[in-house]
mmCIF file of C-alpha atoms in Angstrom:
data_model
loop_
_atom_site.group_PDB
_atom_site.id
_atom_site.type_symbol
_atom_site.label_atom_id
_atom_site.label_comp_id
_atom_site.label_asym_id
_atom_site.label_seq_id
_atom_site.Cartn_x
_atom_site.Cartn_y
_atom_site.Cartn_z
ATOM 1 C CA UNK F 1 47.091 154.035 -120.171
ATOM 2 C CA UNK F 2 45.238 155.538 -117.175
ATOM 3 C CA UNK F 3 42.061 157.604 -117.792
ATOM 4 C CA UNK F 4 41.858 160.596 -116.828
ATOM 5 C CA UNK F 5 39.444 162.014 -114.667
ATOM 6 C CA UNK F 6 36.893 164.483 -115.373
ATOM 7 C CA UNK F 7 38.431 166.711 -112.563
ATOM 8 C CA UNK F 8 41.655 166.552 -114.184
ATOM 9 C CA UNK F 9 40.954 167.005 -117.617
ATOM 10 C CA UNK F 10 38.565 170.358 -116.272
ATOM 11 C CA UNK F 11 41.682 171.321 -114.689
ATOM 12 C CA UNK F 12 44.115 170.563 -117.522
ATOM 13 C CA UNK F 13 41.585 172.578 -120.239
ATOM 14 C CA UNK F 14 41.293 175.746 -117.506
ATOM 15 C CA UNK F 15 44.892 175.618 -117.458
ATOM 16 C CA UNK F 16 45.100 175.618 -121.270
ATOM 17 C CA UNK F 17 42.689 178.603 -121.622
ATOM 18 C CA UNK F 18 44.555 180.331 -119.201
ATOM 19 C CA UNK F 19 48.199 180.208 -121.391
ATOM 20 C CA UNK F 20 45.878 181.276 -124.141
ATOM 21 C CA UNK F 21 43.919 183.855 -122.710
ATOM 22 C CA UNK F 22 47.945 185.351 -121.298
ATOM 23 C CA UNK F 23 49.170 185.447 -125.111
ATOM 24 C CA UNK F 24 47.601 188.280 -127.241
ATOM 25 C CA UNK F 25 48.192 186.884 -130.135
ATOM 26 C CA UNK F 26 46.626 183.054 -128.920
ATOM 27 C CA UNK F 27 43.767 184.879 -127.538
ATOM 28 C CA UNK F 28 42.918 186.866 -131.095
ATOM 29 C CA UNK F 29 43.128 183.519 -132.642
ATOM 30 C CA UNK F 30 40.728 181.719 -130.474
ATOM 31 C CA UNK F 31 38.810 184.576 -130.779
ATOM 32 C CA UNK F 32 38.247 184.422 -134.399
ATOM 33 C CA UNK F 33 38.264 180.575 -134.538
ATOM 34 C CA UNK F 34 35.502 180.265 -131.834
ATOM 35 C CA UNK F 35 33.182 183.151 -132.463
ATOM 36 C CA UNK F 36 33.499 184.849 -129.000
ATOM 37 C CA UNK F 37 34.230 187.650 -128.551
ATOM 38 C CA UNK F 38 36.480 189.092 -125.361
ATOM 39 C CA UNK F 39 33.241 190.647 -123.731
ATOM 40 C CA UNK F 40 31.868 187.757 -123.579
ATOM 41 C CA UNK F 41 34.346 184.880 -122.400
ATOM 42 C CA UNK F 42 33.305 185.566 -119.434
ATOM 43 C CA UNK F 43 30.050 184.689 -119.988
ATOM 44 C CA UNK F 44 30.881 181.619 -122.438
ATOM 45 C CA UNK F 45 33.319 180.466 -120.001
ATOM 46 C CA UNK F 46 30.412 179.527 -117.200
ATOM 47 C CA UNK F 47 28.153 177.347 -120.213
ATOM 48 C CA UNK F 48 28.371 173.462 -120.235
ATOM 49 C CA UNK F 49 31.077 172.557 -122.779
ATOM 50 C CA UNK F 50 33.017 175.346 -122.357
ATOM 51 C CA UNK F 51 36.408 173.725 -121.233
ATOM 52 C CA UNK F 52 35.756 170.558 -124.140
ATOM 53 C CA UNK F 53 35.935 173.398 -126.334
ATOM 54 C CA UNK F 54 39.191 174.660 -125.477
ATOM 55 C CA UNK F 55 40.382 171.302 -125.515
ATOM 56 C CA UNK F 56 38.658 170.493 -129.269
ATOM 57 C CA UNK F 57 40.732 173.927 -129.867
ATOM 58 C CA UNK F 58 43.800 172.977 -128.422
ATOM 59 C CA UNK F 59 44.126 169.602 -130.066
ATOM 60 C CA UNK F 60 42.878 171.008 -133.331
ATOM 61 C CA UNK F 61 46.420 173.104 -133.493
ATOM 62 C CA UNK F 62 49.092 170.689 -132.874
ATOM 63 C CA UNK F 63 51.790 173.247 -132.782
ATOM 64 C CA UNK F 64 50.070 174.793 -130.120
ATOM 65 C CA UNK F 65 48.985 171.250 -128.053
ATOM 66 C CA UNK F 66 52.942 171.123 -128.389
ATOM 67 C CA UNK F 67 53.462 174.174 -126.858
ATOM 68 C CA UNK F 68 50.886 174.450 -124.136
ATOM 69 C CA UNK F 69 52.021 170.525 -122.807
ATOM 70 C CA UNK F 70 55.925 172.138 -122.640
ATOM 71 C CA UNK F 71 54.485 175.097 -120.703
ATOM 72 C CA UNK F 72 52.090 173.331 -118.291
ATOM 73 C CA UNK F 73 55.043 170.466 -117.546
ATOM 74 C CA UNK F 74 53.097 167.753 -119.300
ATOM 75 C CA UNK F 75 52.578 165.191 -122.373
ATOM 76 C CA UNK F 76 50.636 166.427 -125.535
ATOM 77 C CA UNK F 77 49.207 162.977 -124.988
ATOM 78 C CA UNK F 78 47.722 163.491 -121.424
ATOM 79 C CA UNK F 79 46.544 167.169 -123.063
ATOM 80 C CA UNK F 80 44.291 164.348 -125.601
ATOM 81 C CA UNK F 81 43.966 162.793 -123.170
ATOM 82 C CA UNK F 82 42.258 165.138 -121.303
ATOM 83 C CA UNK F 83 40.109 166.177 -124.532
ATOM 84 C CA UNK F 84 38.867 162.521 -124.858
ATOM 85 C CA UNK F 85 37.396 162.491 -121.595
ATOM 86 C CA UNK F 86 35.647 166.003 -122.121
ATOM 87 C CA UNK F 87 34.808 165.315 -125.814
ATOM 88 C CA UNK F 88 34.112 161.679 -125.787
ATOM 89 C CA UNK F 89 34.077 160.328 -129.690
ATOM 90 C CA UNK F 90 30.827 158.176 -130.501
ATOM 91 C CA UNK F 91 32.980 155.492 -131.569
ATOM 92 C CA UNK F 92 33.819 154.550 -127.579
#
């Protein structure tokens, strides 16, 4: 299996967020999962970790991993992918 670059999984996670941040309903519940509030994404969005977080959110849900990989034309597994490079486990 090929790694996935940093630059692709950054691009894969803004991608992500912005399917979530479209839906209403996706955005309320990353909302209330993550503590931010809609004021502030903006803000949040700019910090260091930011886009691992979407990811640790995305792959959290597998209903929606499944979902966002149909919409963005790709594998769930290259969406883990993607989270595994951002969110590297200490076990590597």
């Amino acid at each position: 299996m090929k790694k996935i670059s940093v630059e692709e999984a950054e691009r894969l996670a803004l991608e992500a967020f912005s399917r979530i941040a479209g839906d209403e309903e996706r955005l309320g519940r990353f909302l209330a999962i993550s503590g931010l509030q809609a004021q502030t994404i903006r803000s949040a969005a700019a910090m260091p970790g930011f886009l691992a977080g979407i990811l640790d959110y995305v792959a959290a849900d597998e209903r929606l991993l499944i979902a966002l990989a149909q919409e963005l034309d790709t594998k769930p597994e290259r969406i883990m992918e993607a989270h595994h490079t951002l969110s590297p486990s200490e076990f590597d």
